[in-house]
mmCIF file of C-alpha atoms in Angstrom:
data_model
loop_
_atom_site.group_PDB
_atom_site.id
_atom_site.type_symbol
_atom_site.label_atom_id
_atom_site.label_comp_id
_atom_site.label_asym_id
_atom_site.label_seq_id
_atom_site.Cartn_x
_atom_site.Cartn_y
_atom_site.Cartn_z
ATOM 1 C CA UNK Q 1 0.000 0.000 0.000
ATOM 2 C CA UNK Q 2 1.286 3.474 -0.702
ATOM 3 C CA UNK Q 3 -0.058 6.432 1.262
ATOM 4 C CA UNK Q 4 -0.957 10.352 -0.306
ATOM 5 C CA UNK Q 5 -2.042 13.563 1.683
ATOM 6 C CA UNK Q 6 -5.249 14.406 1.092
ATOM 7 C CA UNK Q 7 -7.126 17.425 2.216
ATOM 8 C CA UNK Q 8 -5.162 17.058 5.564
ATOM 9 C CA UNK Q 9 -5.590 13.440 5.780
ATOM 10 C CA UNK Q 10 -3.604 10.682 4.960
ATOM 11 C CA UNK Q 11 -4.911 8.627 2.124
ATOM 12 C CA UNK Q 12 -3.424 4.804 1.802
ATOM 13 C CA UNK Q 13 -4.310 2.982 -1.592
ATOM 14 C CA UNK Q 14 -2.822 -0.244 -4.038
ATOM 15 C CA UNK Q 15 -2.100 0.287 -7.473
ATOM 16 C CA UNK Q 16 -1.405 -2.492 -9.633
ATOM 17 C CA UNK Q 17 -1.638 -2.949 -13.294
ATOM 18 C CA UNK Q 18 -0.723 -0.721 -16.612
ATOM 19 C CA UNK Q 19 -3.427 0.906 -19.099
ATOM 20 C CA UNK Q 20 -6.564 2.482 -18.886
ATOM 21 C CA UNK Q 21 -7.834 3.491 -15.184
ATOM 22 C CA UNK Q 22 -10.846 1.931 -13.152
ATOM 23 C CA UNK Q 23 -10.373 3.184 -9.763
ATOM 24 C CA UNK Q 24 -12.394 0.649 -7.321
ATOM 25 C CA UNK Q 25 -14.331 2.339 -3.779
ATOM 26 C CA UNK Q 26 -14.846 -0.448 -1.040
ATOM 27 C CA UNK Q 27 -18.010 -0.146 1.151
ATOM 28 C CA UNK Q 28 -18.748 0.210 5.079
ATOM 29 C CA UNK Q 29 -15.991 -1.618 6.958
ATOM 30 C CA UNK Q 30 -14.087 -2.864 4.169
ATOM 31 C CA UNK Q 31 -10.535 -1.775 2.854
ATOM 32 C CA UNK Q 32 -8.809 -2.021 -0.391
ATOM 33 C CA UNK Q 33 -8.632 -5.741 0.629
ATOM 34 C CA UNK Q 34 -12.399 -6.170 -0.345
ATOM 35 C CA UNK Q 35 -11.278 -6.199 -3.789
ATOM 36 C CA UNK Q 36 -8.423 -8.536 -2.917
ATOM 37 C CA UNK Q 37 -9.825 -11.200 -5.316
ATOM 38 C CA UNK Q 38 -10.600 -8.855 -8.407
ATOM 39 C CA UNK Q 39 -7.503 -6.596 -8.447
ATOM 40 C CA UNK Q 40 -5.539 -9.591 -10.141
ATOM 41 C CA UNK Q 41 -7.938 -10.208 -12.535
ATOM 42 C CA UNK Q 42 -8.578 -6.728 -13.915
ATOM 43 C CA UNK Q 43 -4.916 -5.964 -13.245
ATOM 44 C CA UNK Q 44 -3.471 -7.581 -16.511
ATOM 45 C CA UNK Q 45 -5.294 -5.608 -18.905
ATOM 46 C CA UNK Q 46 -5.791 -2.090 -16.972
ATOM 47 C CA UNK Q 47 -4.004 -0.272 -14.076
ATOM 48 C CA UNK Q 48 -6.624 -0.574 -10.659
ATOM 49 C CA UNK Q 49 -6.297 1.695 -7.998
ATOM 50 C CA UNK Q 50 -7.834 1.074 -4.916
ATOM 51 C CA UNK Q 51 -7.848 2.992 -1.778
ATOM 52 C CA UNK Q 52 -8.710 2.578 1.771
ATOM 53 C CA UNK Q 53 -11.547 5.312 2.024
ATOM 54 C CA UNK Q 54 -11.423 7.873 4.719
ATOM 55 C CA UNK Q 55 -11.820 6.275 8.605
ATOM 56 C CA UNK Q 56 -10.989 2.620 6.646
ATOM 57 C CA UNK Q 57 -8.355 0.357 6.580
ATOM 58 C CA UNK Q 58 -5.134 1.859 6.647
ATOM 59 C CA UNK Q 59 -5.942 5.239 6.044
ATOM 60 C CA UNK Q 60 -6.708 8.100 8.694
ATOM 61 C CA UNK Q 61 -9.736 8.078 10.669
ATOM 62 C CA UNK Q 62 -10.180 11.464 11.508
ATOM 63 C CA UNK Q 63 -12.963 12.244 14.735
ATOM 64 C CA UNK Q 64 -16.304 13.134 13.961
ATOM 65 C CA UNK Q 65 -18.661 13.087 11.665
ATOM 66 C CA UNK Q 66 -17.901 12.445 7.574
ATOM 67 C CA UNK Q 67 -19.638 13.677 4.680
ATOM 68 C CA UNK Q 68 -20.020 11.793 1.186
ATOM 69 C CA UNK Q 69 -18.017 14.712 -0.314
ATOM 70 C CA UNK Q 70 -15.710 15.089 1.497
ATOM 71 C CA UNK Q 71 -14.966 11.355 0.965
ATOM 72 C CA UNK Q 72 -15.288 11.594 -2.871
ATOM 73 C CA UNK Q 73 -12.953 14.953 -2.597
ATOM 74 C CA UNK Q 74 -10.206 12.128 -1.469
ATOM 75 C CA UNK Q 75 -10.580 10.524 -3.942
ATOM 76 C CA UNK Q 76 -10.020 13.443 -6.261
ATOM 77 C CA UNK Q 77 -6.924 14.065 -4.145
ATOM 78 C CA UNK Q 78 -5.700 10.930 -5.131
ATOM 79 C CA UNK Q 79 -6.319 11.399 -8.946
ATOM 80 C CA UNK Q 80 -4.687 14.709 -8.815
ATOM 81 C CA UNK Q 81 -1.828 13.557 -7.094
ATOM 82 C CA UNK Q 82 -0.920 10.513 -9.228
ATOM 83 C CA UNK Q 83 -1.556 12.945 -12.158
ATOM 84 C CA UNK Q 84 -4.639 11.193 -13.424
ATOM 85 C CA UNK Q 85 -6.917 12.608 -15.783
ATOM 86 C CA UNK Q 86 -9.602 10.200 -16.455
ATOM 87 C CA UNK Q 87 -10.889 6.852 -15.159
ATOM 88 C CA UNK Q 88 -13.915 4.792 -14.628
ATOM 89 C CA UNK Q 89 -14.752 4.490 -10.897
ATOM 90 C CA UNK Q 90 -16.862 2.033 -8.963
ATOM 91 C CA UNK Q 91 -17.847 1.483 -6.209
ATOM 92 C CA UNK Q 92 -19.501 -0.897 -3.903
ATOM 93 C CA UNK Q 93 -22.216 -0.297 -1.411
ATOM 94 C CA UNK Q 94 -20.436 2.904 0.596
ATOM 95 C CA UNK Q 95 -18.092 3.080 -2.357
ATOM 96 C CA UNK Q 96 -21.238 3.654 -4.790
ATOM 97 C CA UNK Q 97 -22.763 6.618 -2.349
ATOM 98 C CA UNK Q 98 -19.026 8.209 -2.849
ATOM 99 C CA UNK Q 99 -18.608 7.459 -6.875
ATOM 100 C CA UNK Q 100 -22.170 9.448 -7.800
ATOM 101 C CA UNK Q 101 -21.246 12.472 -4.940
ATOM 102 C CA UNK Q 102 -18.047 12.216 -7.362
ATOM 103 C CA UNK Q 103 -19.729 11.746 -10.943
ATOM 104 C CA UNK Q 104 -22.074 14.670 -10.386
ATOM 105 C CA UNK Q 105 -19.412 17.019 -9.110
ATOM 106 C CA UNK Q 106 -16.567 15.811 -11.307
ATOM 107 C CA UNK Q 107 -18.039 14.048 -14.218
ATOM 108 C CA UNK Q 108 -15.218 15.509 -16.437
ATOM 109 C CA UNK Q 109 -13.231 12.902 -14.866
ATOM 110 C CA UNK Q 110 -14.971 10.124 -15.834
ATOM 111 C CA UNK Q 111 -14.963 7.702 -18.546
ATOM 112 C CA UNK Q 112 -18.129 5.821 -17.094
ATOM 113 C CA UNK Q 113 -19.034 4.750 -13.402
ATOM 114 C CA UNK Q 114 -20.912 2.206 -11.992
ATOM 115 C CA UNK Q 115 -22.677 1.158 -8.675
ATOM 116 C CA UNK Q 116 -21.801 -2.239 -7.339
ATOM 117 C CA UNK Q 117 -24.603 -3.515 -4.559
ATOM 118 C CA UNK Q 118 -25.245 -0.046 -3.909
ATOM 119 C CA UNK Q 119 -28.502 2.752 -4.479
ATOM 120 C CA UNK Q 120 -28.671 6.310 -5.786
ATOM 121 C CA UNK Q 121 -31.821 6.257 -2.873
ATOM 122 C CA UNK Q 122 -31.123 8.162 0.085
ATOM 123 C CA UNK Q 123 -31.747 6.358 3.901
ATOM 124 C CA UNK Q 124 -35.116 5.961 4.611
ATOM 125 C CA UNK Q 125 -36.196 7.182 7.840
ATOM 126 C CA UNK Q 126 -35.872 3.709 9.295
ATOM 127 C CA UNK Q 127 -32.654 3.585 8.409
ATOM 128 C CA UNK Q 128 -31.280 6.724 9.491
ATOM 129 C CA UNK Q 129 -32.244 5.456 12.429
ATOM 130 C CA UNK Q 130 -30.192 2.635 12.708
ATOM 131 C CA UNK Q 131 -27.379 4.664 11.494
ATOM 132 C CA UNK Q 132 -27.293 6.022 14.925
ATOM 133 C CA UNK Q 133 -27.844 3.105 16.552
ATOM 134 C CA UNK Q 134 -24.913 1.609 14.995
ATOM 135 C CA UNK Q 135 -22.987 4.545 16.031
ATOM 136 C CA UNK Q 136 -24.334 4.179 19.327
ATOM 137 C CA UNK Q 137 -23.002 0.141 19.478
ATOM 138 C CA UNK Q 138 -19.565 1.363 18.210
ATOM 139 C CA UNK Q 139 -19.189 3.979 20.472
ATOM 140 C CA UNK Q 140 -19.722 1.557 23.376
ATOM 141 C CA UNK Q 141 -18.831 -1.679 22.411
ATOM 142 C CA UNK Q 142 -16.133 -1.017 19.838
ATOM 143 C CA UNK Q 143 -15.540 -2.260 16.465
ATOM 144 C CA UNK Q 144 -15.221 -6.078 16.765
ATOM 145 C CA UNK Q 145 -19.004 -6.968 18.142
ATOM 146 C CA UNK Q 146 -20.086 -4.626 15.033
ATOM 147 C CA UNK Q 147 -18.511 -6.373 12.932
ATOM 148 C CA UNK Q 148 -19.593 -9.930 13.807
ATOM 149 C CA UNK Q 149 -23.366 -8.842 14.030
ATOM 150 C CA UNK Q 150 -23.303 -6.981 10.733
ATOM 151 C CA UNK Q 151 -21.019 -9.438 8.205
ATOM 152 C CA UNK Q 152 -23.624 -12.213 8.161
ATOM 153 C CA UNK Q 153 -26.104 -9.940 6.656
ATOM 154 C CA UNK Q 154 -24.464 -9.012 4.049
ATOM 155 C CA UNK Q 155 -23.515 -12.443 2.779
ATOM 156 C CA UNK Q 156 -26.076 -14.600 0.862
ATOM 157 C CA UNK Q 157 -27.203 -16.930 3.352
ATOM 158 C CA UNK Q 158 -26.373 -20.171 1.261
ATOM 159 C CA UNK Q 159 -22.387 -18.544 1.144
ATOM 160 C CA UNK Q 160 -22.925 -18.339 5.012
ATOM 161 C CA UNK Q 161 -23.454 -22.019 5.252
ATOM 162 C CA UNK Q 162 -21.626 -23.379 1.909
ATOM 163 C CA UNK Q 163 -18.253 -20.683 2.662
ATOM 164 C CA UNK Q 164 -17.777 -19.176 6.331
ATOM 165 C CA UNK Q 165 -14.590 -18.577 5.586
ATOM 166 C CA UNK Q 166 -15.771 -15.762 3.349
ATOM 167 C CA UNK Q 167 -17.796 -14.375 5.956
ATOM 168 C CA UNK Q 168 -14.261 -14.576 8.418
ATOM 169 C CA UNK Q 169 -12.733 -12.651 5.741
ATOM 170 C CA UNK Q 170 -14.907 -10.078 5.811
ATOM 171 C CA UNK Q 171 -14.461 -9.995 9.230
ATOM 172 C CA UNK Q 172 -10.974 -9.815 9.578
ATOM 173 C CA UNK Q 173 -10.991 -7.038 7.013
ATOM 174 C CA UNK Q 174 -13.951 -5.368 9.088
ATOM 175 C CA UNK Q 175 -11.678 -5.712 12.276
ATOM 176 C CA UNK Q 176 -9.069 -3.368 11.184
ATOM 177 C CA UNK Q 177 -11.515 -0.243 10.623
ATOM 178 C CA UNK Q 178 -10.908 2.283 13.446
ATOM 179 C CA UNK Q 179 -14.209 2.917 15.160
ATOM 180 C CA UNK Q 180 -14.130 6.634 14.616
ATOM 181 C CA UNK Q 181 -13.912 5.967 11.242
ATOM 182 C CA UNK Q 182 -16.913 3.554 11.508
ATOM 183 C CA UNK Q 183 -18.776 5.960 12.839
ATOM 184 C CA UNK Q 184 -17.621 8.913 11.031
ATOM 185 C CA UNK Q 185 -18.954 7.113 7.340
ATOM 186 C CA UNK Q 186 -22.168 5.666 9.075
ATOM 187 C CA UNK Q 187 -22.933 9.102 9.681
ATOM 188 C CA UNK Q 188 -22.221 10.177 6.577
ATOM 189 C CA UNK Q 189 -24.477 7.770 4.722
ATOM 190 C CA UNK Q 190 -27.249 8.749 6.851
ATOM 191 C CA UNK Q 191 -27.063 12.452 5.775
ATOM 192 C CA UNK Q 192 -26.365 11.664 2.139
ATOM 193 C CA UNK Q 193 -29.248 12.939 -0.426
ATOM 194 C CA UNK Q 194 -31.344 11.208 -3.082
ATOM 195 C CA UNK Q 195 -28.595 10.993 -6.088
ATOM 196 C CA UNK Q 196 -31.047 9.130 -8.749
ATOM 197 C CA UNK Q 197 -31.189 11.846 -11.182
ATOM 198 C CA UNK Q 198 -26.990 11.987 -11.449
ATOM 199 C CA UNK Q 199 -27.898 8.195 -13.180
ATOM 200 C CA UNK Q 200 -31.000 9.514 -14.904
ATOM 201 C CA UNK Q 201 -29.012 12.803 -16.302
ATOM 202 C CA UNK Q 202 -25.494 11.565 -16.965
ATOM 203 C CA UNK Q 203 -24.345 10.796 -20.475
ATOM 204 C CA UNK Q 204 -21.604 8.665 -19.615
ATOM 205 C CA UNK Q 205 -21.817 4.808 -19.656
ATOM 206 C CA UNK Q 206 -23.122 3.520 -16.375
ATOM 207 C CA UNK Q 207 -22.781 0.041 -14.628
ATOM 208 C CA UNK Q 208 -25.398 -1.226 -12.058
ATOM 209 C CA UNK Q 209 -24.739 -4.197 -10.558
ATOM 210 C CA UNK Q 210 -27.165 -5.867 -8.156
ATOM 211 C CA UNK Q 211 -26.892 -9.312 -6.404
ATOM 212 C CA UNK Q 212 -30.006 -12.176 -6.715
ATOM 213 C CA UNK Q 213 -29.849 -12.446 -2.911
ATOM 214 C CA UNK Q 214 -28.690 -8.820 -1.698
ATOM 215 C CA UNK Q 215 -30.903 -8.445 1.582
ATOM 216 C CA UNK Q 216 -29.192 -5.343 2.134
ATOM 217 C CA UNK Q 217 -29.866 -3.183 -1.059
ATOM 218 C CA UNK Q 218 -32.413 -5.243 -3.344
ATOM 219 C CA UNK Q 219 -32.243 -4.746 -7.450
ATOM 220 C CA UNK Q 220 -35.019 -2.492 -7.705
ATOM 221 C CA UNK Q 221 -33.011 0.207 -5.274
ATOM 222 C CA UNK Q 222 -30.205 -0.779 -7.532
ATOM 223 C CA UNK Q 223 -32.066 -0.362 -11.179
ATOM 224 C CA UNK Q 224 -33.106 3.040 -10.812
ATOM 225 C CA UNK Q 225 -33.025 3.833 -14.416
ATOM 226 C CA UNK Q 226 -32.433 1.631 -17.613
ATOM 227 C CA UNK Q 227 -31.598 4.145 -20.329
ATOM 228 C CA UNK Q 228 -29.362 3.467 -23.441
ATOM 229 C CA UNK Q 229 -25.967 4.399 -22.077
ATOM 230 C CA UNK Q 230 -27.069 1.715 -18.703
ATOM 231 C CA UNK Q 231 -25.586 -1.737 -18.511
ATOM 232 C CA UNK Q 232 -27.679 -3.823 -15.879
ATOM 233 C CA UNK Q 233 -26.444 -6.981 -14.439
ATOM 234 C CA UNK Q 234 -27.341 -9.352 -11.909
ATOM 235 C CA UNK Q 235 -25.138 -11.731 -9.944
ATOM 236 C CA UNK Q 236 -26.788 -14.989 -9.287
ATOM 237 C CA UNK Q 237 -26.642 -16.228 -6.130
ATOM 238 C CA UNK Q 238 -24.906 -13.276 -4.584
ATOM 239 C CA UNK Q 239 -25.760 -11.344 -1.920
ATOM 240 C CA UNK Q 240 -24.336 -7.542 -0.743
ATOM 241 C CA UNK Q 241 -20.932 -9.095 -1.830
ATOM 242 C CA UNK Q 242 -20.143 -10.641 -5.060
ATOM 243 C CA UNK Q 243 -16.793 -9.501 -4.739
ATOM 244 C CA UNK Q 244 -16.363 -12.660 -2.026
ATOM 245 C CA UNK Q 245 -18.931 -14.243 -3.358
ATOM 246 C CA UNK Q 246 -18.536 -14.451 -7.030
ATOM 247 C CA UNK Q 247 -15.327 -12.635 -7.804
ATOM 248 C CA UNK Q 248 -14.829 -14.169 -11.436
ATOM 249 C CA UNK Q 249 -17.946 -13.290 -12.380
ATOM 250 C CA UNK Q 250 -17.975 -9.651 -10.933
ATOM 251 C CA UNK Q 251 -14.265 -9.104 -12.482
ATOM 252 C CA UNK Q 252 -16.246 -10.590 -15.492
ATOM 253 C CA UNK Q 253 -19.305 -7.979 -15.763
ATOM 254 C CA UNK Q 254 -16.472 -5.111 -14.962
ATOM 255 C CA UNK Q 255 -14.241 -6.224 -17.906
ATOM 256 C CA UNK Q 256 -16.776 -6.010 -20.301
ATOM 257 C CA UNK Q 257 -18.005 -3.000 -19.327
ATOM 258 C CA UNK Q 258 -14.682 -0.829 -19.292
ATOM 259 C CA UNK Q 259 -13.654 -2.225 -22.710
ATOM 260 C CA UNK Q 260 -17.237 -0.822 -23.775
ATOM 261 C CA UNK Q 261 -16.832 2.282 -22.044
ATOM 262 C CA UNK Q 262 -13.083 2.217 -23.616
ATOM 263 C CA UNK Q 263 -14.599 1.853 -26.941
ATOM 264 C CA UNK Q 264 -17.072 4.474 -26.805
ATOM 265 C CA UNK Q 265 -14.578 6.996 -25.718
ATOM 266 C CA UNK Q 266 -12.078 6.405 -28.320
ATOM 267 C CA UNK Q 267 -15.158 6.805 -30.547
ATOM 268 C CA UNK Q 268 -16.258 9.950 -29.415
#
């Protein structure tokens, strides 16, 4: 992992690979690790960059509360600092809330973007709620009984019982996030807005990727819009994590996507 300064914050991140750009955003409690099983996969045909987000992994967990912007304005740290002009971000879950904050501020940046088991919905009032109430278990419990009550739900539950040790991946991953930094992005997510018409507006080529079993974010919160420059895909017998769970696949439905995106560019 290499590490940039930020907007006063220390920004870790891998980069592996040569060629066009797809920068990679890990959700809640993840780290660049997440994509641990699709970096060397995309990684002989394109350069992948993928960083611990703000309050994640290795990267600085300042106190208090985050926003989505200010997370996506890391990002854009990191491009400007490794000199790079264009790229095609996506992001999972967290990651996803962070790539449209970034594709409807910076959408000159972009070559396409996608959202991987993620919504351009904002919380609903329910679960703002529990936003605070997992702050509230962090806060006093710390970050290890978070993590053990909140991987299993992410996971399809036939991967629970057919692959635990997926499920103790994502926990050991989940372990390292400081709890400030838990806290600081659950409170961000609650405060983010509705971003569907960034997806509805955009012109560039956009990637939505639900999973069959996702009992966190379900393909209809995913599929907001299905215009011409959309590419739709579902991964069977996923759940919030077809990175774990299907990573061929996943690295699969992202390949074919950035050589399209590619494609249209050059074209353009």
């Amino acid at each position: 992992m290499e590490r940039v300064r930020c907007d006063g914050s220390n920004i870790c991140y891998s980069d592996q690979g040569k060629g066009e750009v797809i920068v990679l955003l890990h959700g809640f409690c993840g780290s660049a690790e997440y994509w641990e099983q699709i970096i060397p996969i995309l990684s002989s045909d394109y350069r992948v960059i993928a960083p611990d987000l703000r309050g994640h992994g290795a990267s600085e967990a300042p106190l208090g509360p985050y926003t989505i912007e200010q997370m996506a304005d890391d990002v854009l740290g990191l491009l400007d600092t490794l000199e790079i002009s264009e790229c095609t971000m996506l992001g999972h879950s967290l990651g996803g809330y962070i790539t449209l904050s970034f594709a409807q501020r910076y959408a000159s940046r972009l070559k396409g973007f996608g959202l991987i088991h993620s919504t351009a919905y904002p919380d609903s009032e329910e679960a703002r709620e529990n936003r605070l109430k997992s702050v509230s278990r962090i806060q006093n419990e710390g970050i290890t009984p978070f993590v053990d009550s909140f991987v299993p739900g992410i996971f399809a539950k036939a991967t629970a019982t057919a692959s635990p040790q997926l499920l103790e991946r994502a926990k050991e991953i989940g372990y390292k996030t400081p709890p400030q930094g838990a806290a600081g992005a659950a409170l961000a997510m609650r405060e983010r807005p509705d971003r569907r018409d960034v997806i509805t507006a955009t012109t560039l080529p956009v990637l939505l990727v639900a999973g069959e079993q996702d009992g966190l974010i379900p393909a209809e919160r995913t599929f907001t819009s299905d215009k011409p420059n959309i590419t739709q895909a579902t991964i069977s017998g996923a759940g919030h994590m077809s990175l774990f769970e299907a990573p061929e696949r996943l690295a699969e439905v992202i390949r074919e996507f950035t050589q399209a995106t590619v494609s249209i560019n050059s074209h353009s």
